[in-house]
Structure formats: structure tokens, C-alpha cells
Coordinates of C-alpha atoms and ligand atoms in Angstrom, one line a residue:
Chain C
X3 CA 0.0 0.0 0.0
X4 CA 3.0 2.0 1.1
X5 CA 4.5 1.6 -1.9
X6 CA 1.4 2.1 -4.1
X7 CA 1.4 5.3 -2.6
X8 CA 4.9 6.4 -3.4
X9 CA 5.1 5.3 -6.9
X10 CA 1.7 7.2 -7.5
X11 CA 3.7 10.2 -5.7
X12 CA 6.2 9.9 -7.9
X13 CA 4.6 9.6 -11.0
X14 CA 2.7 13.0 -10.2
X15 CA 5.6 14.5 -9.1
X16 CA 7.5 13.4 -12.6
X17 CA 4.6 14.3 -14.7
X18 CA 4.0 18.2 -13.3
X19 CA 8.0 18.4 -13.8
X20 CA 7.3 17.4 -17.2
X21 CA 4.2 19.6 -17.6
X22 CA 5.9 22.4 -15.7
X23 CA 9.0 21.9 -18.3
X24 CA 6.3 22.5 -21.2
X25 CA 4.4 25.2 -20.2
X26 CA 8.0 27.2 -20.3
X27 CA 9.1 25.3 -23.4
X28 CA 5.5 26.3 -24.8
X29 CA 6.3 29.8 -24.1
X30 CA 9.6 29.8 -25.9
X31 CA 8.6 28.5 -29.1
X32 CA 5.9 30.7 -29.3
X33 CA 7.9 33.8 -28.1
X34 CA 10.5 32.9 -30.7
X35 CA 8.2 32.5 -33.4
X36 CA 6.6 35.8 -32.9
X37 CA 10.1 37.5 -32.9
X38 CA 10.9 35.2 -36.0
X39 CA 7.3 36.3 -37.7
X40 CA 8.2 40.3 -36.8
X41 CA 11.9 39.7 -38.0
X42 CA 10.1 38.3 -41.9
X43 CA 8.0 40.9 -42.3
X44 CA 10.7 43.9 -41.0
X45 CA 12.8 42.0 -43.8
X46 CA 10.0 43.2 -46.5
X47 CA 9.6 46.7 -45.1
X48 CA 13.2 46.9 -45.4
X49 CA 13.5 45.4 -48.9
X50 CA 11.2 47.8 -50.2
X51 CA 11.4 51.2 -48.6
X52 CA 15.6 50.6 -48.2
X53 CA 17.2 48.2 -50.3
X54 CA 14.9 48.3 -53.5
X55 CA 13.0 51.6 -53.0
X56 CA 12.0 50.4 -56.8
X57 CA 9.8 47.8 -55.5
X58 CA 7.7 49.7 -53.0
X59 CA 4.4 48.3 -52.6
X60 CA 2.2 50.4 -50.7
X61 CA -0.3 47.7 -49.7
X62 CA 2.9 44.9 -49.0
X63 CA 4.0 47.1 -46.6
X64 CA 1.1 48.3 -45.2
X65 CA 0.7 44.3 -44.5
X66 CA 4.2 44.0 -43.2
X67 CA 3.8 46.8 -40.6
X68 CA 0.2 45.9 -39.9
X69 CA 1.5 41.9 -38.8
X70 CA 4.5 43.7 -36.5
X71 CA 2.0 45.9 -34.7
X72 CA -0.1 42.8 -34.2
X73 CA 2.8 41.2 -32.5
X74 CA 3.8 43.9 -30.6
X75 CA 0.4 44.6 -29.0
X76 CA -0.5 40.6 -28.6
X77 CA 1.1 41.0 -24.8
X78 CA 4.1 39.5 -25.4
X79 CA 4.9 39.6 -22.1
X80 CA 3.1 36.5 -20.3
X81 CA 5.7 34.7 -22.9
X82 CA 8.4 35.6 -20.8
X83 CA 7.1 33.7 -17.5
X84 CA 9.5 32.9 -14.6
X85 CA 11.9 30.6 -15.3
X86 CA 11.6 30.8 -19.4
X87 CA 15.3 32.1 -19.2
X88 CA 15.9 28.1 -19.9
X89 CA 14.1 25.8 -22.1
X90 CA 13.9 24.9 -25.2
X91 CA 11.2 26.4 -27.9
X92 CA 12.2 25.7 -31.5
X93 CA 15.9 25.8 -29.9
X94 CA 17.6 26.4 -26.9
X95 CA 16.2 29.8 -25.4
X96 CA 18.3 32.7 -25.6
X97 CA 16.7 34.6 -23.2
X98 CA 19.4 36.1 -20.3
X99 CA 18.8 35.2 -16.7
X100 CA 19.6 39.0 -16.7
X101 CA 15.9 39.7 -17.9
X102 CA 14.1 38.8 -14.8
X103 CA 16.8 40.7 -12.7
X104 CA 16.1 44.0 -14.3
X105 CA 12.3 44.0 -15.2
X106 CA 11.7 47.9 -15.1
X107 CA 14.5 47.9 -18.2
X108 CA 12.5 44.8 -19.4
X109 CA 9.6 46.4 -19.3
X110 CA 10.5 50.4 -21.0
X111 CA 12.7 48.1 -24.1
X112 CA 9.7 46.2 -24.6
X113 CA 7.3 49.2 -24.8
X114 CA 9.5 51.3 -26.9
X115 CA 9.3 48.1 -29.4
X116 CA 5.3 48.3 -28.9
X117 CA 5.5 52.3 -29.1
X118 CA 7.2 52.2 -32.6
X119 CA 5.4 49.3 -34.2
X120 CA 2.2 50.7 -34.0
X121 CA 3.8 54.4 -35.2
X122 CA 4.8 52.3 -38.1
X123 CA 1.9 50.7 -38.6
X124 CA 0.6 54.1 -38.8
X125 CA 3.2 55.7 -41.0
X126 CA 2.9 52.8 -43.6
X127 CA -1.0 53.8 -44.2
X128 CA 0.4 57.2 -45.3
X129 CA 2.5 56.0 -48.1
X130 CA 5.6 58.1 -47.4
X131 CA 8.2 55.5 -48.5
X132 CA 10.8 58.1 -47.1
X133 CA 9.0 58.6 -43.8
X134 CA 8.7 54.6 -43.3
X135 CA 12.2 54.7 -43.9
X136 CA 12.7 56.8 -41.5
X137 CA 10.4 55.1 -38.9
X138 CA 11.7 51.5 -40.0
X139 CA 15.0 52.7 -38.6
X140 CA 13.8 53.5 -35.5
X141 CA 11.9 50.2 -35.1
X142 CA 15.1 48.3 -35.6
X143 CA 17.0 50.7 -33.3
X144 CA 14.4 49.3 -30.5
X145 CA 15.0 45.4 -31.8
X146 CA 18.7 45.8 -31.2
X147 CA 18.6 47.8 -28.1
X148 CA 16.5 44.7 -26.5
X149 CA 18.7 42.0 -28.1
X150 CA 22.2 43.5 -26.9
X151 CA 20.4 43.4 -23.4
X152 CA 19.0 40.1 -22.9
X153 CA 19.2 38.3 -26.2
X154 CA 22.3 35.8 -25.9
X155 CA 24.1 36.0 -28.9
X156 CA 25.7 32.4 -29.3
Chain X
X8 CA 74.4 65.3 -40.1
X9 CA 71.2 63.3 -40.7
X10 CA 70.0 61.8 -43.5
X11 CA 66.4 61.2 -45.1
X12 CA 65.0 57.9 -46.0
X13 CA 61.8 56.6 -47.6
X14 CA 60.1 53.9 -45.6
X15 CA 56.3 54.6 -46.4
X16 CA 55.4 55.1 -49.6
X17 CA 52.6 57.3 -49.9
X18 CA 49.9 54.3 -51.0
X19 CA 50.9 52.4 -48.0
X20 CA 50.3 55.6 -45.7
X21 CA 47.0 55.9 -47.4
X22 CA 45.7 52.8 -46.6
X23 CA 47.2 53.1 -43.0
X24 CA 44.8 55.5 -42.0
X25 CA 42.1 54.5 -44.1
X26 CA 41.9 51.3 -42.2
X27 CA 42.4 53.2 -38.8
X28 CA 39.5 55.2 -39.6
X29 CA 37.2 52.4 -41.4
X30 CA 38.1 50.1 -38.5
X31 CA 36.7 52.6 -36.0
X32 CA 34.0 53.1 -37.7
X33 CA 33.4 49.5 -38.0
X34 CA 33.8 49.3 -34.4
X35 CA 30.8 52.0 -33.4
X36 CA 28.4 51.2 -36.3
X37 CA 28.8 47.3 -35.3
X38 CA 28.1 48.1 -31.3
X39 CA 25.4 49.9 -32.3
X40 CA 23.4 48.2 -35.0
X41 CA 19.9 48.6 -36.0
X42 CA 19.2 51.3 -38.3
X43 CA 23.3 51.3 -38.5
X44 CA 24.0 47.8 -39.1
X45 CA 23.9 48.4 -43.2
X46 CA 26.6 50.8 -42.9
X47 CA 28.4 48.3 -40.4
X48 CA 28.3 46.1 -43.5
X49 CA 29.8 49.0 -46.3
X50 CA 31.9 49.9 -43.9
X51 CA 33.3 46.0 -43.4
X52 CA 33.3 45.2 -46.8
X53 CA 35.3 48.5 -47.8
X54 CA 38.0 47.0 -45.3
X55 CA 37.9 43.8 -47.3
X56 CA 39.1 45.9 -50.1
X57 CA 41.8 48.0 -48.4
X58 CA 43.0 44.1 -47.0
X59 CA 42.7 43.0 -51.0
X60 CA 44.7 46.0 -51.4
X61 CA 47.3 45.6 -48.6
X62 CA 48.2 42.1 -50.1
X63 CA 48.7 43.3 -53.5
X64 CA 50.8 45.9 -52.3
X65 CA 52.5 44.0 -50.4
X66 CA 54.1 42.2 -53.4
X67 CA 54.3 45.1 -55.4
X68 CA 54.7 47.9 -53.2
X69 CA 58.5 49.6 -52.4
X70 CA 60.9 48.5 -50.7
X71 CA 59.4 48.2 -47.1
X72 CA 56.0 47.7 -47.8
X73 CA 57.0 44.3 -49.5
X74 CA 56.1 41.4 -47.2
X75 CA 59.5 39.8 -48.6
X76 CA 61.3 42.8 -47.0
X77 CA 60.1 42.3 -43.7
X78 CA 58.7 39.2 -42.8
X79 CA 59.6 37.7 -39.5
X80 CA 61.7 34.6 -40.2
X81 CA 63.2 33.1 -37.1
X82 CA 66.3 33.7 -38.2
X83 CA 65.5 37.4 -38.3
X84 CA 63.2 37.4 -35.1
X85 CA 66.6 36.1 -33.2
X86 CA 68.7 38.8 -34.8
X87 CA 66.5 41.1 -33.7
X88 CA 66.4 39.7 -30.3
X89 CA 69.8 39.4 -29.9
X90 CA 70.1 43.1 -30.9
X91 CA 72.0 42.2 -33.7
X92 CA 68.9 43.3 -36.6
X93 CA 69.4 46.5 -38.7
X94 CA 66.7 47.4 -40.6
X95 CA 64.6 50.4 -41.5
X96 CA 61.1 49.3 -42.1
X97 CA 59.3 46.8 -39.1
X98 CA 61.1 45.1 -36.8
X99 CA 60.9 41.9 -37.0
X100 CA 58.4 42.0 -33.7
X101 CA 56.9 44.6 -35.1
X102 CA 55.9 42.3 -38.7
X103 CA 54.7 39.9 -36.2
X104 CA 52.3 42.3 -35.0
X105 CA 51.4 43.4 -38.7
X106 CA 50.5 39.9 -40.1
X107 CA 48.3 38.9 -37.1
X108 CA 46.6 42.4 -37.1
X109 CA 45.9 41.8 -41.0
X110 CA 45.5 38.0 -40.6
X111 CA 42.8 38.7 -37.7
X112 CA 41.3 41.6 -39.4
X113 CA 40.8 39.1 -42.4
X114 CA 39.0 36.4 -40.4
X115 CA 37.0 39.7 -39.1
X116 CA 35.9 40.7 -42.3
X117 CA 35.6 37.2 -43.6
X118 CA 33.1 36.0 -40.7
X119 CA 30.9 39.1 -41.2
X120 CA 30.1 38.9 -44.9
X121 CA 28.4 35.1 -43.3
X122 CA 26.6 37.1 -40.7
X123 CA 23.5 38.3 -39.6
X124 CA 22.0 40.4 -37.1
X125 CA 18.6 39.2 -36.2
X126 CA 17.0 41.9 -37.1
X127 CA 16.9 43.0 -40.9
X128 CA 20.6 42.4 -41.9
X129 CA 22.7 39.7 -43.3
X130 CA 26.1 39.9 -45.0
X131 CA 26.2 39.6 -48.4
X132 CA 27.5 36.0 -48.2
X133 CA 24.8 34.7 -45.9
X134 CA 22.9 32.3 -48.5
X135 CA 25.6 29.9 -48.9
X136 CA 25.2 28.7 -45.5
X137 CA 22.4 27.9 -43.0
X138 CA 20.2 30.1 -40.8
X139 CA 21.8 27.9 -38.1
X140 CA 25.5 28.4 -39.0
X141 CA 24.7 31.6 -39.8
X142 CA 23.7 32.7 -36.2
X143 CA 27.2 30.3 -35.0
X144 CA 29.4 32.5 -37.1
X145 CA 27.6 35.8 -35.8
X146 CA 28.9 34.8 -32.8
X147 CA 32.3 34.2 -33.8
X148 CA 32.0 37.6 -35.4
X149 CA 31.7 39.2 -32.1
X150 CA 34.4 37.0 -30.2
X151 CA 37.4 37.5 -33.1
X152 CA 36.7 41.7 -32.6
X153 CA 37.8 40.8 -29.0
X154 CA 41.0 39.0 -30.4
X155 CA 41.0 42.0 -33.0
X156 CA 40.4 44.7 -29.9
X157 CA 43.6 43.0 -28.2
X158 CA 45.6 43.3 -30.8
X159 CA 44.9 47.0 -31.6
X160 CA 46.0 47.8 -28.0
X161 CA 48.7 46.2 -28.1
X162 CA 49.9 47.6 -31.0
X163 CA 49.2 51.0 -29.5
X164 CA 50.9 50.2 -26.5
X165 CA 54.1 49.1 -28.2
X166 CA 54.2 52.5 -30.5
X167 CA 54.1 54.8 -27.2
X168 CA 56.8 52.5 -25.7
X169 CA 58.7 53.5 -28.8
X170 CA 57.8 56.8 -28.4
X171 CA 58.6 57.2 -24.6
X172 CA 60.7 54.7 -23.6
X173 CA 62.9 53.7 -26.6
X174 CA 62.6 57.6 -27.6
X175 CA 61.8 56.5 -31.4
X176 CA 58.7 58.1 -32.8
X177 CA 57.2 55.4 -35.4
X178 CA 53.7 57.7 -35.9
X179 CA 55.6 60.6 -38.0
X180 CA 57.3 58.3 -40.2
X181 CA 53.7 57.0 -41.0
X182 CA 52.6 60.3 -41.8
X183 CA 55.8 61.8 -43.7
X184 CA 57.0 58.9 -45.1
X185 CA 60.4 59.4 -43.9
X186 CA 62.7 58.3 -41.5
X187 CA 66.0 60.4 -40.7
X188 CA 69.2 57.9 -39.5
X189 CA 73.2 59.4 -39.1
X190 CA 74.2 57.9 -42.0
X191 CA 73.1 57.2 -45.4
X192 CA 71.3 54.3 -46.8
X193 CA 71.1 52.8 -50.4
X194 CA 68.8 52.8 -52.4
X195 CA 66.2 50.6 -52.5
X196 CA 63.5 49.1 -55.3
X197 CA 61.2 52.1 -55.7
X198 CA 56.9 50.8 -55.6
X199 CA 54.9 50.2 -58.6
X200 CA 54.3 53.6 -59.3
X201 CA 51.1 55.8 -59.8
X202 CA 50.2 53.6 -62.6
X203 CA 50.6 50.4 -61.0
X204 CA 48.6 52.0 -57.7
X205 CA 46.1 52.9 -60.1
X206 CA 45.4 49.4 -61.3
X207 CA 46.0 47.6 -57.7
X208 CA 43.2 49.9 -56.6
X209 CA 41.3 49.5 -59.1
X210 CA 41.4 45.9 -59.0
X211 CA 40.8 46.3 -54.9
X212 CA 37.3 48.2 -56.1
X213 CA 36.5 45.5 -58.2
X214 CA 36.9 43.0 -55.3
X215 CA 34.7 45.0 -53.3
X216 CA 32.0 45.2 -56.2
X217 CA 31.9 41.5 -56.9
X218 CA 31.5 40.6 -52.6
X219 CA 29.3 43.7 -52.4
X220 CA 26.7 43.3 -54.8
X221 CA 26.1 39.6 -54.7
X222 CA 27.8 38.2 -57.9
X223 CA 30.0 36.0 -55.9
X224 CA 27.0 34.7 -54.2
X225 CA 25.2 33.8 -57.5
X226 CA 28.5 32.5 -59.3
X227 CA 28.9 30.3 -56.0
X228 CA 25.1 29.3 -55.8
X229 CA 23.3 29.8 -59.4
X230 CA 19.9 29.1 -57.6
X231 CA 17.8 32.3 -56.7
X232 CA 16.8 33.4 -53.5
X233 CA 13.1 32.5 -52.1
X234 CA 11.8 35.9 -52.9
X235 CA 10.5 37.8 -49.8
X236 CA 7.5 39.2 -50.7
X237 CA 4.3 37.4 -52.2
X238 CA 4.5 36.3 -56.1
X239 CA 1.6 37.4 -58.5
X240 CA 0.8 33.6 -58.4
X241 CA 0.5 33.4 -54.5
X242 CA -0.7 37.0 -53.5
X243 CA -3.5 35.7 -50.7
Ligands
LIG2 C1 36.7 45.9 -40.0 C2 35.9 45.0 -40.1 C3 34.8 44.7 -39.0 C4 34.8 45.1 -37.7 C5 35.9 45.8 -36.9 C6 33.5 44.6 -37.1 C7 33.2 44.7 -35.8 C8 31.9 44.4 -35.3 C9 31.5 44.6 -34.0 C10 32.3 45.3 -32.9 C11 30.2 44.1 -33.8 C12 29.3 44.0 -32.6 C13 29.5 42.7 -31.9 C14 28.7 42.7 -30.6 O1 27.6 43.2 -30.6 O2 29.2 42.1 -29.7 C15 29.9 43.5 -35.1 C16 28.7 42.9 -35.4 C17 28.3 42.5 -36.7 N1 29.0 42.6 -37.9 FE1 30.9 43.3 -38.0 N2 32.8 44.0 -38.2 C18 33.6 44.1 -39.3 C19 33.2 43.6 -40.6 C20 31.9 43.1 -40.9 C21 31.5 42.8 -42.3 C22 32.3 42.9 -43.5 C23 30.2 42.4 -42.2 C24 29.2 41.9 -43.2 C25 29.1 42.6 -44.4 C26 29.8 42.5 -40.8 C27 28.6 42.1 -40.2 C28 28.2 42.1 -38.9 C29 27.0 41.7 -38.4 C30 25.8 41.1 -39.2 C31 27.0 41.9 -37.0 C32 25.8 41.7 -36.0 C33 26.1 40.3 -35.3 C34 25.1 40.1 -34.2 O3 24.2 41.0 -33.9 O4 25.1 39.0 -33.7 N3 30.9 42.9 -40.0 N4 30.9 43.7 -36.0

């Protein structure tokens, strides 16, 4: 009976690990396919209001900034639960410890990322290829700043 | 009485400070990324052409810019040592610290055109290899401008010990082009000459072009790149 008990002990004690394990794996993956899905459509924005002004498409872009701003206002944040500085998503998490040490920097690098998505979501519906330029540059400014604090780079 | 010698010619000076200044440029574009990461990447691959440059000149160059002229055999390293080496050009230390600053800047430049930021920049080299690799030699990008860091400080450091110690200034020489020594030297082989800068830069530019603009890509890999937008076919 003893034992019954135990093993039964055990085996729920194994499985929340496991469950607890996914939930933070769960939020990895998706955190790291939202970053992936605003990093593909930055890439367009850039391609056609930097690299190959040529190719500007006001609608593409519109598109582009319009799935960033979605991304940016989805609340990222309850993807970075405690504890999600390890796990693996897609891949091994790159999220520094460092993160939940400093959440009021956290917190302003995430909303300046929010604050200039949805300007740029804005700025695309005008059709000024020169100001999205201008305001793409100021969205990748916020990507970097977060990345150099608490995205690991190897 | 003193007497004048070449050392530098003036090509060599140029690209001197050229590379001083697009190194630090390099330096604060890379650190800061972003909306500056595409000049990080003119920037780098204009050094890949002032390296291109370097090595031609180095083979053609006068006297002292040859790599023939001063590169460090161990025979010439323990001269030197031994305080037996007379020469006018590097030291034999001195070409040490030369080749790995070049050698290093190299693997520099070579790592970047493979790398990418994250964000909405890759090096011009990036399809040849995998997102995956790709990210691993990002990385490598950022620990070799440590190696590269050292080495600059180093170099520095050994100047103003020249400078202060040894009382031998090395920077004018850099910038004049002379050298002035008690007694008089022969001559030696003279550089390729204005024409045969012209064409070693030129060919340096062309270099540049061909990493730049993605030819070596598509004569490396003939099959296009997925497109990034949505084709007429598949516009949903
Ligand atoms: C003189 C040559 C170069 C120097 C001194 C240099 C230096 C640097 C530095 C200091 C960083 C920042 C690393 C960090 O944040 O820890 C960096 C990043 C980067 N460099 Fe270079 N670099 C050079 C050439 C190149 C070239 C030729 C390219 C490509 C065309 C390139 C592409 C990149 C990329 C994509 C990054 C971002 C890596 C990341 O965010 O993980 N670099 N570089």
C-alpha cells in the first residue's frame, strides 16, 4: 500500500515536472516565433522602402507593418514567464537570466518596441516610402537595443 | 648630419589610415546596430578591399611595404632579439604584430560577410550557408573583434613605448614617409608607381564590387533566392 502510494507520488511529481518543463518550453517556441514572424516581415519593409526603393508596394507594406504591430500589442509579455530564461522552444532559449533581474528595463525596451510598431503601422497607411524609412529605422533601433540586453548571442 | 630615407610610400600611408578610420568606424556602427547595421556592413566590406589592397601591395609595393622585405623569419626574429637586426622598415616583432593584425582583421571581415544580425541584416554572403551556421558565425564575429580589440592595444601600447621609452617616434614616419638615420642608406626598389597603384586599386574596387553586390554569391550558388514578398501567383 506504502508503496502504491509512493510510486503514485512519484509519478505525479515526474509528470507536473514534465508539464511544468512544457508550459516554459511552450512559451519559448511561441515567443521565438513571434520575434521570428516580426523579423520576416521587418525584412520586407526593409527590402522595399531601403534596399529596392524600386519595389515599393504600398499595400505589402502596409501588410508588413500591420503583422509587427499585431505582434507587438498581442502581450508579449506573459511569454516571458518565470523561469523561461531556460528551455527549449524551437531551440535552446536565448533569453538572459539578466531579464528577470532588471524587469523595469524589461519592461521600458519592450514598450519602446510596442510604441514604434504601431507608429509604423501608422506611417505605412500614409504612403511616405521616405517617412517609413525613416520610422523602419527607429523600429530596428528598439530590436537591437532589446537584443544586446538580454538576447544571448551564441 | 642626418640623412632622409623613404620607408612609407605614400599608397601604403593611405591605406594606414584609411583602415584606422574604417576600423573605427566598424567598431561604433557594429556596437550599435539597428538602423546602422547596413553601414556596419559598407563599412566592413570596404575594409575587405583595403585588406585585397594591402596584399597586393605587399608584393608590389616599395621597398618596405614588401612582405619579402620584412617578414619575421626566425632567423630574423633572433637577430633582432639578440640586438643584432638593422633594418629600417618593421622590426621583426613589429611584422609579427602586422600579419596577425591583418591576418585577424581578415578572419574579421571574412566572418561578417556570413553574418547576420537578427534583425533585418545579413552579409552579403549569408545564402551559402544555413540560418543555423549563420547565427554560429555571428557569434564568432563578435568574439574574433575581441582578439581583434587586443591586438589594436597592443599595437598602440608598443608605439608609445617607442615613443617614450625607446625615444623613437614610429607615428611621424607614417605620416611623412620618412625616416632620418646618421648615416646614409642605399637605395632601394622604388613601388609600382602611380600607374601600378592605379590598377591595384582599381582591382581592390572590383573585389569589393563583386563581394558587395552579390555576384560571388550567384556565381557560388546559381539558384535564386526564395523571394521575400508574395509572387503574382500566390498573393492571398
Ligand atoms: C573591420 C571589419 C569589421 C569590424 C571591426 C567589425 C566589428 C563588429 C562589432 C564590434 C560588432 C558588434 C559585436 C557585438 O555586438 O558584440 C559587429 C557585429 C556585426 N558585424 Fe561586423 N565587423 C567588421 C566587418 C563586418 C562585415 C564585412 C560584415 C558583413 C558585411 C559584418 C557584419 C556584422 C553583423 C551582421 C553583426 C551583428 C552580429 C550580431 O548581432 O550577432 N561585419 N561587427
Amino acid at each position: 500500500m506504502k508503496s502504491k502510494l509512493l510510486i503514485a507520488l512519484l509519478l505525479i511529481l515526474a509528470s507536473s515536472a514534465v508539464i511544468a518543463g512544457k508550459a516554459e518550453d511552450q512559451q519559448i517556441k511561441s515567443r521565438q516565433s513571434a520575434y521570428g514572424f516580426a523579423g520576416w516581415n521587418l525584412g520586407k519593409i526593409k527590402d522595399q522602402v531601403v534596399d529596392h526603393p524600386d519595389t515599393y508596394n504600398k499595400d505589402q507594406v502596409i501588410a508588413a507593418a500591420n503583422a509587427i504591430a499585431a505582434v507587438a500589442n498581442s502581450g508579449l509579455g506573459a511569454l516571458f514567464g518565470p523561469g523561461t530564461d531556460e528551455g527549449t522552444g524551437w531551440a535552446k532559449t536565448r533569453l538572459k537570466p539578466e531579464f528577470f533581474q532588471q524587469p523595469e528595463e524589461a519592461k521600458k525596451l519592450a514598450t519602446d518596441f510596442n510604441r514604434e510598431a504601431n507608429e509604423l503601422a501608422k506611417v505605412a497607411a500614409g504612403g511616405d516610402a521616405g517617412a517609413i524609412k525613416t520610422q523602419f529605422a527607429k523600429l530596428a533601433d528598439t530590436c537591437k537595443a532589446c537584443h544586446k540586453s538580454f538576447k544571448i548571442k551564441e | 648630419m642626418t640623412f632622409r630615407i623613404k620607408v612609407w610610400d605614400l599608397p601604403l600611408r593611405i591605406f594606414h589610415w584609411l583602415l584606422v578610420a574604417a576600423v573605427s568606424a566598424a567598431f561604433v556602427t557594429g556596437e550599435l546596430g539597428g538602423a546602422l547595421q547596413d553601414w556596419h556592413g559598407r563599412i566592413g566590406v570596404a575594409v575587405l578591399g583595403l585588406l585585397v589592397f594591402r596584399l597586393a601591395w605587399g608584393l608590389v609595393g616599395s621597398h618596405h611595404a614588401r612582405f619579402s622585405t620584412f617578414f619575421p623569419t626566425p632567423g630574423r626574429v633572433r637577430a633582432y632579439i639578440k640586438g643584432e637586426w638593422q633594418g629600417h622598415g618593421h622590426n621583426p616583432l613589429g611584422a609579427l604584430s602586422v600579419l596577425a593584425l591583418l591576418g585577424v582583421l581578415a578572419t574579421l571581415v571574412s566572418t561578417g560577410l556570413f553574418a547576420n544580425d537578427d534583425i533585418a541584416f545579413e552579409g552579403p554572403m549569408v545564402g551559402l550557408i544555413s540560418k543555423d551556421l549563420s547565427d554560429q558565425v555571428s557569434y564568432w564575429h563578435s568574439l574574433i573583434f575581441n582578439v581583434l580589440a587586443g591586438l589594436v592595444v597592443l599595437h598602440v601600447a608598443a608605439i608609445t613605448f617607442y615613443l617614450k621609452v625607446k625615444k623613437t617616434n614610429l607615428v611621424l614616419p607614417m605620416l611623412t614617409g620618412e625616416k632620418r638615420l646618421p648615416h646614409p642608406v642605399p637605395e632601394h626598389a622604388k613601388g609600382a608607381g602611380l600607374i601600378g597603384f592605379i590598377l591595384v586599386a582599381a582591382m581592390s574596387g572590383v573585389v569589393v564590387w563583386i563581394v558587395a553586390s552579390g555576384t560571388l554569391l550567384h556565381i557560388l550558388q546559381p539558384a535564386p533566392v526564395v523571394p521575400p514578398a508574395p509572387t503574382a501567383a500566390q498573393n492571398w
